Amino acid sequence: MNKITKKVKRNVFHRVAFLCLLVLFTNSFSFAQEESDSNNVSLEASASAEDVATVDGEDLVMKGEKLFKANCAACHSIGDNKVVGPGLKGISDRREREWLGKWIINSADLIASGDADANAIFEEYNKVPMPPQPVSEDDIDAILAYIKTPPVKQDVVADVSTEEVVVEEDSSVSLIVFGSVALILLVLLVILNKSRVSIARLAAEKEGVSFDGPVSLMEAFRFTLRNNKGLVAAIVIVLFFTSLVKLMDGAFTIGVHTGYKPEQPIKFSHKIHAGDDKIDCNYCHSSARHSKTSGIPSLNVCMNCHKYIDGSHGKTFSYNGEEYSMEEEIKKIYKALDYDTETQTYGDNPTPVKWIKVHNLPDHVFFSHQQHVTVGNQKCQTCHGPVEEMDVVEQSSPLTMKWCIECHGETGVATKGNGYYDEMHSRMTEEYKDKWLGDDKLTVEEIGGWECAKCHY
Ligand code: HEC
Ligand code: HEC
Ligand code: HEC
Ligand code: HEC
Ligand code: HEC
Ligand code: HEC
């Protein structure tokens, strides 16, 4: 073996070793970044004090509204749709006033008395009993007046309080995989280096010279840096540009979790509640309209219905492709609230349900539900997909910056009938009117929806 081939061999080894180390280094860099991304998730569930009904004025309809929401809304809508019981639209036309009084105050008595209508509806609703209602005949007049002519504003009131929301740590597995690969690579490098040194020593002995090359891995590394300045410079430049591209790309794609669909501790099905039973999204996510977050309802909201619906009929339902017992899943609500179904009392040891958060924006992004749902007039489904058809909620939009920006570029602002924008138009100079209204559409972009500071703290 002559000196030249030896030198070439050594250099090839050095290059491979060097590249391995670089790969290791850059990967651990970007990995650390992803780690911190996934830790950046905010853990809030919301509470909103604004959600308390403001019923002042002694108006009959207002009184009726308050009574209806407190006592009936959990099971009835004032429209046509069935919730737990039938929709009550036009109830005063269907039934006698006297019958209604008897039914509402104690439906079981009326059924037992052999009343044909009472028995028919009881059968129709699979013998789900309507509990006796703590209301007077006067209250019933008010409720019926409200059902007949509800006030324009129809917010459903729900007592939303803080419930714990946790974020699933799904990166620990990849950390282990990455760590093991790194370790194996390192061990491989050490072994390779050892055999390189012994081969070089042998070769040197054969030629009767002493070996003076680098011995340890560190020495070999430094040696390579010193003797391959061109290569090092090239790699540094490539590295610089790839990380730049990666960073820019990151703004658009990092942390895309479309399709993320964790199983929840209680197998709560939106398909059953929001789909089959047509419960309004706002009944449970009432803060979406008034605040930044949409929040997860507290278990007290569930108890409006599940005090009476315990699933003891033994039916099962499907969740993520598996069958579960309704009774077992509903029992978890009672357990979490430390509720005793026999005595109907709450104990002192409630344990919050740890719902796993599905949608997560990084901390440096500002997003407000109120802005989009109430001001922008956007439907929940535009961003969340057909939730009412999902048993397990899944993330259906990418939640990337590109996604936000693209919608802002296309979507017109809901200016019609919005006093704020009417006022703005009348104050606009002609120049701005042309720029904004030239294409007959005022997009979110044009009111500043592409400005960095609007979305970044
Ligand atoms: C826990 C659930 C629940 C609550 C709370 C509840 N209801 Fe009902 N209601 C039912 C069910 C279920 C039926 C269907 C009949 C049956 O299965 O007993 C029903 C039936 C009715 C009917 C008969 C409808 C028809 O078409 O004849 C009226 C009227 C009614 N409810 C009024 C009220 C009013 C008013 C309140 C509040 C003061 C109220 N309900 C509270 C569950 C409930
Ligand atoms: C009966 C109460 C109830 C109703 C009605 C309801 N939800 Fe939910 N929602 C929940 C609960 C509880 C959770 C948390 C458990 C889960 O993710 O399944 C949740 C979770 C969600 C999530 C995921 C939140 C996250 O962790 O990122 C979205 C999105 C959502 N709901 C949207 C909707 C939409 C849209 C509707 C109406 C079509 C709706 N919900 C109706 C109770 C409800
Ligand atoms: C407006 C009434 C209502 C509210 C509020 C409500 N549920 Fe239900 N829930 C129902 C009805 C109706 C069923 C179906 C029962 C049946 O078919 O026997 C049901 C079924 C269930 C089931 C079994 C099927 C499934 O969806 O997994 C679970 C678990 C459940 N509810 C949990 C909850 C939780 C948790 C909350 C609060 C976040 C809640 N419910 C709030 C009416 C309600
Ligand atoms: C313009 C898009 C958009 C619309 C419209 C929208 N959401 Fe969201 N929603 C999001 C984003 C983005 C997040 C993640 C927020 C975060 O992590 O800070 C989210 C999170 C949630 C959550 C998790 C809890 C929270 O607040 O972080 C729930 C529940 C939810 N949305 C329900 C709803 C409901 C119900 C509606 C309709 C009333 C709705 N959303 C309308 C984009 C939207
Ligand atoms: C489905 C379309 C859509 C998506 C997706 C969307 N937005 Fe919007 N956004 C709107 C609309 C419409 C408005 C205008 C509301 C108004 O009239 O002020 C708006 C307004 C805003 C505003 C206020 C802008 C201003 O100039 O006052 C912010 C901030 C914002 N969005 C952030 C976000 C973020 C962050 C995301 C992504 C996580 C996002 N949006 C995704 C439709 C969308
Ligand atoms: C409409 C809202 C919106 C606007 C306007 C916006 N961003 Fe973003 N930006 C986001 C969202 C949402 C993310 C998070 C993306 C993710 O997690 O995938 C993000 C992420 C980023 C990141 C990446 C950070 C990371 O997590 O890796 C950078 C950098 C960034 N934005 C810079 C900018 C700059 C510079 C501007 C102004 C030219 C801007 N953004 C305007 C919504 C916006």
XYZ file of C-alpha atoms and ligand atoms in Angstrom:
715
model
C 0.000 0.000 0.000
C 1.525 3.318 -0.921
C 1.241 6.554 0.965
C -1.204 8.187 -1.421
C -3.921 5.519 -1.180
C -3.459 5.471 2.575
C -4.021 9.166 2.762
C -7.081 8.924 0.552
C -8.529 6.120 2.675
C -7.980 8.059 5.824
C -9.646 11.096 4.359
C -12.661 9.157 3.167
C -13.090 7.836 6.668
C -12.761 11.303 8.118
C -15.362 12.669 5.802
C -17.853 9.941 6.632
C -17.233 10.371 10.349
C -17.529 14.103 10.094
C -20.790 13.914 8.194
C -22.206 11.456 10.725
C -21.442 13.874 13.530
C -22.986 16.730 11.619
C -26.144 14.769 10.960
C -26.306 13.950 14.649
C -25.773 17.548 15.591
C -28.329 19.084 13.251
C -30.940 16.489 14.092
C -30.617 17.030 17.776
C -30.926 20.734 17.097
C -34.168 20.479 15.180
C -35.432 17.839 17.554
C -34.937 20.113 20.507
C -36.899 22.705 18.620
C -39.816 20.352 18.079
C -39.695 19.394 21.725
C -40.047 22.972 22.814
C -42.810 23.446 20.256
C -44.866 20.681 21.698
C -44.311 21.958 25.205
C -45.542 25.374 24.271
C -49.103 24.354 24.431
C -51.398 26.356 26.590
C -53.293 24.466 29.175
C -56.241 26.643 29.711
C -59.820 25.702 29.797
C -61.992 28.668 30.077
C -64.302 30.151 32.577
C -66.490 33.010 31.743
C -68.391 35.119 34.150
C -70.244 36.841 31.322
C -72.269 33.729 30.756
C -74.609 34.476 33.598
C -78.058 35.303 32.367
C -79.017 38.908 32.686
C -82.682 38.765 33.424
C -83.953 42.007 34.768
C -87.363 43.492 34.208
C -90.408 41.615 35.420
C -91.682 40.900 31.971
C -93.524 37.591 31.700
C -91.504 36.362 28.732
C -88.237 37.173 30.471
C -89.363 35.330 33.559
C -90.381 32.415 31.372
C -87.033 32.387 29.643
C -85.205 32.246 32.931
C -87.399 29.431 34.236
C -87.154 27.508 30.985
C -83.377 27.672 30.917
C -83.052 26.701 34.538
C -85.498 23.794 34.423
C -86.284 22.628 30.933
C -83.520 23.562 28.472
C -81.426 20.545 29.369
C -84.042 18.286 27.813
C -86.185 20.477 25.543
C -85.657 22.970 22.773
C -88.231 25.634 21.998
C -87.978 24.697 18.321
C -88.994 21.499 16.542
C -85.950 19.436 17.344
C -85.887 16.675 19.880
C -83.299 16.890 22.641
C -84.128 14.416 25.375
C -87.806 15.234 25.230
C -89.767 16.639 22.272
C -89.298 20.126 20.841
C -91.891 22.372 22.452
C -92.681 24.662 19.531
C -96.456 25.137 19.300
C -97.069 23.125 22.488
C -99.926 25.412 23.594
C -101.744 24.595 20.348
C -101.226 20.856 20.739
C -102.260 20.490 24.369
C -104.846 21.933 26.756
C -103.498 24.368 29.344
C -104.877 22.247 32.172
C -103.220 19.105 30.818
C -99.887 20.925 30.560
C -100.084 22.027 34.194
C -100.672 18.485 35.393
C -98.010 17.008 33.134
C -95.260 19.463 33.988
C -95.814 19.405 37.735
C -95.961 15.621 37.871
C -96.048 13.646 34.639
C -95.932 10.294 36.433
C -99.255 11.013 38.189
C -100.894 11.924 34.897
C -99.585 8.761 33.249
C -100.753 6.654 36.204
C -104.218 8.228 35.979
C -104.549 6.508 32.604
C -104.582 9.713 30.515
C -104.307 8.543 26.888
C -102.149 11.419 25.600
C -99.781 11.165 28.518
C -99.340 7.446 28.024
C -98.884 7.834 24.278
C -96.048 10.338 24.593
C -94.434 8.352 27.396
C -94.397 5.282 25.110
C -93.139 7.337 22.170
C -90.147 8.457 24.226
C -89.208 4.924 25.267
C -90.517 5.460 28.788
C -87.808 7.982 29.656
C -89.573 9.659 32.587
C -89.802 13.433 32.737
C -88.992 14.288 36.346
C -91.536 16.377 38.330
C -90.740 20.065 37.855
C -90.477 22.472 40.800
C -92.665 25.111 39.171
C -96.021 26.732 39.992
C -98.977 27.261 37.639
C -97.898 30.925 37.317
C -94.414 29.808 36.359
C -95.919 27.544 33.719
C -97.831 30.487 32.222
C -94.556 32.363 31.958
C -92.747 29.392 30.393
C -95.519 28.888 27.838
C -95.447 32.606 26.989
C -91.711 32.352 26.419
C -92.068 29.270 24.199
C -94.676 31.094 22.136
C -92.646 34.296 21.630
C -89.044 34.005 22.679
C -87.044 37.263 22.819
C -84.704 37.807 19.868
C -81.531 37.074 21.756
C -81.361 33.355 22.420
C -78.166 32.494 24.153
C -78.368 29.207 25.914
C -76.957 29.525 29.361
C -74.597 26.980 30.749
C -72.498 27.229 33.831
C -69.063 26.786 32.421
C -66.366 26.523 34.984
C -62.809 25.445 34.756
C -62.156 21.851 33.923
C -58.713 20.433 33.632
C -57.385 19.956 30.131
C -54.177 18.063 29.571
C -51.900 17.744 26.631
C -50.798 14.321 25.582
C -47.049 13.927 25.467
C -46.583 12.061 22.241
C -42.914 12.890 21.720
C -41.349 10.658 24.367
C -41.322 7.614 22.101
C -39.517 9.413 19.306
C -37.060 10.757 21.888
C -36.171 7.205 22.878
C -35.843 6.108 19.246
C -33.719 9.106 18.401
C -31.533 8.602 21.484
C -30.889 4.954 20.657
C -29.996 5.715 17.044
C -27.612 8.426 18.179
C -25.988 6.060 20.678
C -25.551 3.305 18.086
C -24.018 5.756 15.627
C -21.596 6.999 18.264
C -20.528 3.474 19.269
C -20.071 2.643 15.588
C -17.867 5.696 15.152
C -15.692 4.726 18.115
C -15.271 1.160 16.796
C -14.525 2.363 13.274
C -11.974 4.796 14.622
C -10.273 2.071 16.688
C -9.897 -0.190 13.640
C -8.695 2.706 11.518
C -5.979 3.470 14.036
C -4.831 -0.150 14.272
C -4.803 -0.570 10.479
C -2.821 2.642 10.103
C -0.412 1.480 12.837
C 0.106 -1.874 11.069
C 0.693 -0.170 7.751
C 3.187 2.219 9.337
C 5.047 -0.656 11.028
C 5.279 -2.538 7.716
C 6.961 0.454 6.130
C 9.180 0.849 9.182
C 7.924 4.319 10.156
C 6.203 5.355 13.373
C 2.501 6.242 13.298
C 1.868 9.904 14.075
C -1.751 10.372 12.965
C -4.664 11.230 15.216
C -5.685 8.506 17.674
C -8.802 9.449 19.679
C -12.116 10.315 18.033
C -11.775 13.943 19.096
C -8.291 14.169 17.605
C -9.544 12.629 14.372
C -12.340 15.156 14.285
C -10.000 18.117 14.808
C -7.576 16.684 12.294
C -10.355 16.534 9.704
C -11.448 20.099 10.414
C -7.855 21.294 9.977
C -7.185 19.411 6.763
C -10.493 19.925 4.980
C -11.092 23.646 5.224
C -12.889 23.703 1.873
C -15.256 20.948 2.881
C -15.951 22.536 6.271
C -16.720 25.876 4.668
C -19.056 24.202 2.168
C -20.880 22.336 4.919
C -21.234 25.433 7.081
C -22.736 27.305 4.150
C -25.123 24.462 3.290
C -26.077 24.148 6.949
C -26.720 27.838 7.229
C -29.028 27.875 4.246
C -30.869 24.668 5.111
C -31.603 25.890 8.608
C -32.739 29.215 7.199
C -35.081 27.435 4.804
C -36.179 25.116 7.596
C -36.951 28.068 9.844
C -38.996 29.811 7.172
C -40.671 26.597 6.220
C -41.310 26.018 9.898
C -43.444 29.097 10.066
C -45.723 27.436 7.569
C -45.605 23.783 8.448
C -44.052 22.982 11.833
C -46.373 21.196 14.177
C -48.977 20.123 11.650
C -51.206 17.661 13.427
C -54.146 17.326 11.059
C -56.006 14.174 11.933
C -54.833 14.176 15.576
C -57.559 12.204 17.315
C -56.780 11.227 20.900
C -59.137 8.929 22.805
C -60.693 10.772 25.722
C -60.911 9.537 29.339
C -64.717 9.543 29.058
C -65.752 8.223 25.665
C -67.869 11.271 24.982
C -69.424 11.160 21.516
C -70.164 14.382 19.629
C -72.028 12.281 17.095
C -74.578 11.302 19.760
C -74.824 14.685 21.502
C -74.395 17.233 18.717
C -75.540 14.941 15.885
C -78.344 12.604 16.982
C -79.604 14.727 19.873
C -78.930 18.038 18.085
C -77.622 19.783 21.189
C -76.325 23.196 20.094
C -72.514 23.567 20.204
C -73.006 26.707 22.262
C -74.874 24.838 24.964
C -71.575 23.256 25.994
C -68.995 25.595 24.431
C -70.821 28.742 25.448
C -67.760 30.930 25.813
C -66.835 30.616 22.104
C -69.027 33.601 21.360
C -67.789 35.853 24.115
C -64.166 35.085 24.711
C -60.856 34.062 23.331
C -61.227 30.391 24.148
C -64.082 28.056 23.516
C -63.498 26.002 26.615
C -64.559 22.521 27.588
C -67.789 22.352 29.606
C -67.646 21.476 33.273
C -69.267 18.263 34.393
C -72.057 20.262 36.004
C -73.301 21.000 32.498
C -73.401 17.279 31.809
C -75.424 16.733 34.971
C -78.260 18.909 33.639
C -79.145 15.800 31.679
C -77.205 12.963 33.217
C -78.893 13.336 36.581
C -81.732 11.616 34.733
C -80.007 9.790 31.890
C -77.851 7.046 33.367
C -77.735 4.634 30.428
C -79.118 1.814 32.584
C -81.067 0.458 29.599
C -77.849 -1.424 28.761
C -77.297 -0.058 25.239
C -73.830 0.231 23.741
C -72.435 2.844 21.378
C -69.524 3.032 19.010
C -66.417 5.123 19.716
C -63.279 4.952 17.600
C -64.479 1.672 16.106
C -65.062 -0.047 19.464
C -68.287 -0.693 21.328
C -68.674 0.753 24.831
C -71.422 0.465 27.421
C -73.344 3.726 27.893
C -73.895 2.973 31.553
C -70.173 2.451 32.263
C -69.155 5.665 30.505
C -71.862 7.772 32.151
C -70.844 6.325 35.539
C -67.473 8.031 35.036
C -69.235 11.401 35.292
C -70.725 10.394 38.652
C -67.382 9.072 39.843
C -65.536 12.259 38.854
C -68.117 14.404 40.658
C -68.295 11.983 43.596
C -72.045 11.851 42.987
C -74.132 9.204 44.702
C -76.993 8.142 42.437
C -78.909 6.532 45.341
C -79.038 9.561 47.605
C -78.564 12.082 44.754
C -75.929 13.939 46.722
C -72.420 15.098 45.924
C -69.485 13.979 48.087
C -66.333 15.932 48.962
C -63.914 14.135 46.675
C -64.401 15.270 43.107
C -61.567 14.468 40.702
C -61.488 16.546 37.521
C -61.659 14.680 34.236
C -58.426 15.055 32.313
C -59.675 15.793 28.799
C -56.899 15.659 26.245
C -56.633 18.853 24.263
C -56.991 18.226 20.548
C -56.258 21.654 19.060
C -53.066 23.378 20.054
C -51.595 26.628 18.846
C -48.133 27.654 20.045
C -48.032 30.268 22.825
C -46.748 33.008 20.556
C -49.942 33.012 18.494
C -53.023 34.982 19.419
C -56.338 33.499 18.324
C -59.750 34.604 19.494
C -62.948 32.601 19.049
C -65.117 35.617 19.630
C -63.410 37.488 16.792
C -64.112 34.662 14.373
C -67.452 33.312 15.546
C -69.260 36.480 16.572
C -67.570 39.310 14.643
C -66.383 37.336 11.607
C -69.527 35.196 11.453
C -67.544 31.990 10.820
C -69.125 28.602 11.495
C -67.485 26.167 13.891
C -67.439 23.573 11.105
C -65.380 25.752 8.742
C -62.399 25.272 11.028
C -63.290 22.131 12.969
C -64.991 20.047 10.292
C -68.261 18.157 10.767
C -67.853 17.636 14.529
C -71.475 16.501 14.827
C -70.554 13.434 12.762
C -67.472 12.503 14.801
C -67.558 10.157 17.738
C -63.947 11.096 18.541
C -63.110 14.745 17.826
C -60.228 15.074 15.434
C -58.216 18.036 14.230
C -59.431 18.647 10.722
C -57.504 21.827 9.817
C -53.704 22.135 9.864
C -53.687 25.231 12.188
C -50.572 26.484 10.414
C -49.767 30.093 9.670
C -50.370 29.347 5.998
C -53.881 28.168 6.826
C -54.717 31.333 8.791
C -53.241 33.625 6.159
C -54.914 31.916 3.215
C -58.327 32.248 4.758
C -57.665 35.897 5.615
C -56.684 36.504 1.995
C -59.889 34.991 0.627
C -62.568 35.664 3.166
C -64.622 38.778 3.089
C -65.318 40.610 6.318
C -68.937 40.365 7.414
C -69.623 44.075 7.061
C -73.331 44.011 6.306
C -75.403 45.249 9.190
C -72.306 45.584 11.319
C -72.395 49.087 12.767
C -68.656 49.146 13.305
C -67.919 48.777 9.587
C -70.683 51.148 8.480
C -69.085 53.790 10.644
C -65.661 53.007 9.182
C -66.913 53.309 5.607
C -68.410 56.685 6.144
C -65.109 57.956 7.510
C -62.917 56.478 4.761
C -61.203 58.760 2.274
C -61.937 58.167 -1.419
C -58.480 56.711 -1.974
C -59.044 54.016 0.613
C -62.536 53.335 -0.609
C -61.081 52.524 -4.051
C -58.366 50.318 -2.674
C -60.624 48.399 -0.374
C -63.850 48.267 -2.197
C -62.453 48.219 -5.745
C -63.187 44.527 -6.099
C -66.440 44.825 -4.209
C -65.082 42.777 -1.368
C -63.292 43.772 1.788
C -61.082 40.866 2.795
C -59.659 40.227 6.227
C -56.221 40.845 4.718
C -57.286 44.352 3.758
C -58.266 45.241 7.318
C -54.857 44.096 8.552
C -55.277 40.333 8.852
C -51.783 39.762 7.457
C -49.985 42.001 9.940
C -47.537 40.007 12.045
C -48.494 41.741 15.264
C -52.174 40.895 14.896
C -51.408 37.224 15.415
C -48.115 37.261 17.301
C -47.656 38.513 20.827
C -84.671 15.361 32.367
C -85.286 15.728 31.173
C -86.502 16.637 31.186
C -86.654 17.851 31.823
C -85.665 18.550 32.761
C -87.941 18.373 31.399
N -88.542 17.489 30.552
Fe -90.351 17.713 29.612
N -90.145 15.876 28.788
C -89.075 15.046 28.919
C -89.316 13.819 28.175
C -88.345 12.648 28.055
C -90.591 13.951 27.602
C -91.303 12.942 26.700
C -92.315 12.176 27.501
C -91.729 11.138 28.407
O -90.967 10.289 27.947
O -92.036 11.205 29.616
C -91.086 15.255 28.000
C -92.343 15.777 27.638
C -92.758 17.056 27.902
C -94.004 17.624 27.435
C -95.023 16.947 26.567
C -94.696 17.253 25.118
C -95.772 16.850 24.165
O -95.496 16.912 22.956
O -96.846 16.491 24.606
C -94.063 18.899 27.892
C -95.140 19.924 27.662
C -92.850 19.126 28.664
N -92.089 17.981 28.648
C -92.539 20.316 29.286
C -91.460 20.497 30.112
C -91.185 21.728 30.811
C -92.032 23.005 30.722
C -90.045 21.532 31.524
C -89.357 22.516 32.481
C -90.169 23.101 33.522
C -89.579 20.182 31.264
N -90.470 19.593 30.395
C -88.431 19.604 31.799
C -87.915 15.293 29.621
C -87.703 16.422 30.402
C -72.963 18.013 25.450
C -71.838 18.902 25.398
C -71.159 19.217 24.077
C -71.736 19.634 22.901
C -73.205 19.839 22.602
C -70.648 19.888 21.973
N -69.448 19.627 22.578
Fe -67.614 19.860 21.764
N -66.751 19.056 23.442
C -67.429 18.634 24.574
C -66.507 17.957 25.477
C -66.855 17.339 26.830
C -65.239 17.990 24.850
C -63.915 17.411 25.369
C -63.819 15.947 25.031
C -63.552 15.672 23.572
O -62.614 16.266 23.002
O -64.297 14.854 22.980
C -65.419 18.690 23.572
C -64.415 18.931 22.662
C -64.593 19.662 21.467
C -63.533 20.022 20.558
C -62.076 19.677 20.727
C -61.434 20.647 21.662
C -59.958 20.449 21.797
O -59.558 19.751 22.725
O -59.214 20.998 20.987
C -64.087 20.719 19.527
C -63.386 21.330 18.341
C -65.503 20.764 19.770
N -65.778 20.118 20.960
C -66.408 21.358 18.913
C -67.778 21.236 19.040
C -68.727 21.647 18.022
C -68.357 22.308 16.704
C -69.959 21.348 18.500
C -71.298 21.530 17.786
C -71.434 20.869 16.498
C -69.787 20.765 19.828
N -68.459 20.702 20.107
C -70.825 20.342 20.669
C -68.778 18.826 24.827
C -69.709 19.206 23.869
C -78.869 18.142 26.840
C -78.693 16.864 27.453
C -77.274 16.280 27.591
C -76.141 16.896 28.066
C -75.982 18.338 28.511
C -75.097 15.897 28.092
N -75.589 14.706 27.641
Fe -74.567 12.952 27.521
N -76.167 12.083 26.704
C -77.390 12.673 26.466
C -78.268 11.742 25.781
C -79.693 12.000 25.346
C -77.509 10.546 25.615
C -77.968 9.249 24.957
C -78.555 8.386 26.053
C -79.225 7.156 25.541
O -79.287 6.959 24.322
O -79.681 6.424 26.402
C -76.198 10.794 26.206
C -75.178 9.861 26.256
C -73.960 10.055 26.878
C -72.905 9.077 26.985
C -72.917 7.688 26.396
C -72.803 7.822 24.897
C -71.651 8.712 24.507
O -71.890 9.793 23.935
O -70.530 8.407 24.842
C -71.858 9.655 27.653
C -70.535 9.034 28.024
C -72.254 11.011 27.941
N -73.542 11.216 27.482
C -71.430 11.917 28.576
C -71.743 13.268 28.695
C -70.830 14.266 29.177
C -69.392 14.004 29.642
C -71.480 15.442 29.156
C -70.966 16.803 29.562
C -69.811 17.289 28.875
C -72.815 15.195 28.639
N -72.935 13.866 28.358
C -73.805 16.151 28.507
C -77.769 13.943 26.814
C -76.918 14.894 27.330
C -61.510 30.469 12.342
C -61.397 29.128 12.826
C -62.227 28.638 13.995
C -63.598 28.737 14.181
C -64.626 29.402 13.286
C -63.886 28.056 15.434
N -62.716 27.574 15.992
Fe -62.545 26.475 17.684
N -60.508 26.532 17.536
C -59.803 27.110 16.493
C -58.392 27.099 16.801
C -57.279 27.657 15.927
C -58.259 26.482 18.085
C -56.987 26.261 18.899
C -56.850 27.416 19.858
C -55.648 27.350 20.760
O -54.986 26.315 20.855
O -55.380 28.380 21.398
C -59.617 26.118 18.503
C -59.932 25.475 19.700
C -61.205 25.077 20.060
C -61.543 24.327 21.254
C -60.560 23.852 22.312
C -60.579 24.778 23.507
C -59.977 26.124 23.205
O -60.715 27.129 23.242
O -58.770 26.188 22.921
C -62.901 24.140 21.245
C -63.732 23.415 22.294
C -63.411 24.793 20.060
N -62.374 25.342 19.361
C -64.758 24.836 19.732
C -65.290 25.673 18.757
C -66.719 25.921 18.584
C -67.825 25.298 19.398
C -66.836 26.807 17.541
C -68.112 27.444 16.987
C -68.938 28.148 17.956
C -65.472 27.087 17.057
N -64.576 26.401 17.830
C -65.175 27.910 15.980
C -60.341 27.616 15.335
C -61.685 27.916 15.135
C -62.194 30.330 7.988
C -61.409 31.512 7.768
C -60.420 31.952 8.828
C -59.389 31.221 9.356
C -58.992 29.797 9.024
C -58.702 32.096 10.279
N -59.324 33.320 10.328
Fe -58.752 34.906 11.442
N -60.304 35.986 10.720
C -61.262 35.523 9.841
C -62.258 36.558 9.623
C -63.483 36.474 8.710
C -61.848 37.671 10.392
C -62.492 39.057 10.436
C -63.278 39.291 11.653
C -63.678 40.752 11.646
O -64.606 41.099 10.942
O -63.028 41.518 12.354
C -60.614 37.276 11.072
C -59.901 38.109 11.923
C -58.756 37.732 12.618
C -58.004 38.595 13.484
C -58.278 40.089 13.716
C -57.688 40.835 12.555
C -57.884 42.323 12.643
O -57.354 42.998 11.759
O -58.532 42.799 13.564
C -56.963 37.859 14.004
C -55.891 38.323 14.988
C -57.077 36.531 13.445
N -58.163 36.501 12.609
C -56.208 35.478 13.739
C -56.273 34.237 13.146
C -55.335 33.154 13.419
C -54.167 33.227 14.378
C -55.733 32.109 12.643
C -55.096 30.749 12.532
C -54.844 30.005 13.745
C -56.917 32.521 11.910
N -57.207 33.816 12.232
C -57.598 31.713 11.021
C -61.277 34.296 9.223
C -60.382 33.268 9.456
C -53.261 35.314 10.622
C -52.344 35.075 11.673
C -50.842 35.224 11.441
C -50.175 36.284 10.883
C -50.763 37.555 10.281
C -48.754 35.985 10.992
N -48.577 34.761 11.601
Fe -46.787 33.848 11.990
N -47.757 32.229 12.719
C -49.128 32.099 12.824
C -49.431 30.796 13.365
C -50.819 30.236 13.642
C -48.182 30.145 13.590
C -47.950 28.756 14.192
C -47.806 27.767 13.094
C -47.621 26.374 13.600
O -47.540 26.146 14.795
O -47.564 25.516 12.728
C -47.147 31.077 13.176
C -45.780 30.804 13.240
C -44.800 31.715 12.913
C -43.370 31.448 12.995
C -42.740 30.134 13.333
C -42.474 29.932 14.740
C -42.492 28.475 14.994
O -43.339 28.052 15.772
O -41.703 27.745 14.401
C -42.708 32.583 12.592
C -41.213 32.786 12.530
C -43.749 33.548 12.240
N -45.005 32.984 12.456
C -43.479 34.821 11.789
C -44.443 35.693 11.281
C -44.153 36.963 10.629
C -42.753 37.520 10.431
C -45.353 37.518 10.276
C -45.611 38.831 9.509
C -45.092 38.874 8.178
C -46.403 36.602 10.707
N -45.815 35.506 11.308
C -47.765 36.831 10.543
C -50.080 33.051 12.485
C -49.828 34.260 11.890
